[in-house]
mmCIF file of C-alpha atoms in Angstrom:
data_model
loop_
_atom_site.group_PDB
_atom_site.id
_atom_site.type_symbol
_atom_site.label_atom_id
_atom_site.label_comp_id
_atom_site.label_asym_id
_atom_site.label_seq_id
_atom_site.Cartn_x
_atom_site.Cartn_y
_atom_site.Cartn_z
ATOM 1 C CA UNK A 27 0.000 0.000 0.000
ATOM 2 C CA UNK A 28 1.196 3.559 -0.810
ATOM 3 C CA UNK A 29 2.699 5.770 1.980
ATOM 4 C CA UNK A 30 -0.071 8.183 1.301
ATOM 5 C CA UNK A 31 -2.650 5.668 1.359
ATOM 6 C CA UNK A 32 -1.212 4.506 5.093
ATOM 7 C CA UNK A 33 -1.090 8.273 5.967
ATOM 8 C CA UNK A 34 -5.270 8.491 5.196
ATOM 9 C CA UNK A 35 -5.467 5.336 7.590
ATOM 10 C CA UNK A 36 -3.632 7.151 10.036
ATOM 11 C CA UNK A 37 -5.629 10.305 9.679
ATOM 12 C CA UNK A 38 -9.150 8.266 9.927
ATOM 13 C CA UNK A 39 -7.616 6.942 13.065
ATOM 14 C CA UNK A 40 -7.344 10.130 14.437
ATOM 15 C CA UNK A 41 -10.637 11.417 12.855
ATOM 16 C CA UNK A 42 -12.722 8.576 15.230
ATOM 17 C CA UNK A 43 -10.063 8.933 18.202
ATOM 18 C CA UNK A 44 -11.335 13.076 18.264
ATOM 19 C CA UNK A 45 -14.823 11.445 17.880
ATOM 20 C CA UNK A 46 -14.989 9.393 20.806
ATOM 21 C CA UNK A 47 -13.127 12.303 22.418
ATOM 22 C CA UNK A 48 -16.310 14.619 21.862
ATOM 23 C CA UNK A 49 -18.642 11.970 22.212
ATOM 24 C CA UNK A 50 -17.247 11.634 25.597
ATOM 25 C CA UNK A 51 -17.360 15.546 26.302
ATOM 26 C CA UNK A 52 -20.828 15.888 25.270
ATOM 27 C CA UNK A 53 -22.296 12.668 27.620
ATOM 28 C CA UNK A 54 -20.451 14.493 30.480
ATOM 29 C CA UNK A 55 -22.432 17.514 29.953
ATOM 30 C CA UNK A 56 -25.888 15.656 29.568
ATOM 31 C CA UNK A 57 -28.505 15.422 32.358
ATOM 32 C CA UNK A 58 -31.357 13.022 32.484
ATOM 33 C CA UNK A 59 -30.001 9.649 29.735
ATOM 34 C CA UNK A 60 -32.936 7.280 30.383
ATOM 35 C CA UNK A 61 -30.440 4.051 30.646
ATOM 36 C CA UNK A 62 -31.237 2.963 26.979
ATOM 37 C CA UNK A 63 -30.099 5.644 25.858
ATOM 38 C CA UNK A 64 -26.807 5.562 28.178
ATOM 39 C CA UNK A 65 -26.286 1.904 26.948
ATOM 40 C CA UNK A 66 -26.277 3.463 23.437
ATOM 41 C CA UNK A 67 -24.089 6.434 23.694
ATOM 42 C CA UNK A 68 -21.430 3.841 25.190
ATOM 43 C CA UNK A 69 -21.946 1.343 22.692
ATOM 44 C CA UNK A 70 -21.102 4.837 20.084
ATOM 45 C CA UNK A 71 -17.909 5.471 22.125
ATOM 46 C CA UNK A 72 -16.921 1.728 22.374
ATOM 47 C CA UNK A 73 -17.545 1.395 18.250
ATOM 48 C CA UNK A 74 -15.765 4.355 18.094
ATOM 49 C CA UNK A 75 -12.689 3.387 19.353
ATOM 50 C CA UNK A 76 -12.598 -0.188 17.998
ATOM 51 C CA UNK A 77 -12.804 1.877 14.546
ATOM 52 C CA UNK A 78 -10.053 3.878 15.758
ATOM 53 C CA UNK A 79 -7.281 0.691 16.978
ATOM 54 C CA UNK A 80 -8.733 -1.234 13.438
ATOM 55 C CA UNK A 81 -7.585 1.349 11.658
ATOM 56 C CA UNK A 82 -4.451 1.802 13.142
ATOM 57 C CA UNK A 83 -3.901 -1.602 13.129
ATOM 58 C CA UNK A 84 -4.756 -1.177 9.444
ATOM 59 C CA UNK A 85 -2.031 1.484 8.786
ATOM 60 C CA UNK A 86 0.552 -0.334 10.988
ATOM 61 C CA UNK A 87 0.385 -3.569 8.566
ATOM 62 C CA UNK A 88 0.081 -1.184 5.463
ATOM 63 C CA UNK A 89 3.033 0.901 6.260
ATOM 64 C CA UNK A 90 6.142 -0.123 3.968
ATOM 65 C CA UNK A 91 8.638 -1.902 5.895
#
């Protein structure tokens, strides 16, 4: 794989890593999550950063040796 493809691997890594980052923020800020709606939000932050280690993981075998 291209360096530059790695480098957008690296960057979508990043991209769901700020994600979860301001996922995160915004529950900490909410009031009032009826507990379905808790137990989504963290499923969104846990999918979040699984995206985030796959696709570094992704880059990481990618990356020219």
């Amino acid at each position: 794989m291209s360096e530059a493809s790695v480098s957008h691997l690296r960057i979508l890594a990043a991209d769901a890593e700020a994600l979860q980052q301001r996922l995160h923020n915004a529950l900490a800020e909410l009031d009032g999550l009826t507990p379905t709606m808790s137990f989504r939000m963290g499923e969104a932050f846990a999918s979040l950063g699984s995206a985030a280690r796959t696709l570094e993981a992704a880059a990481d075998e990618a990356a020219p040796a």
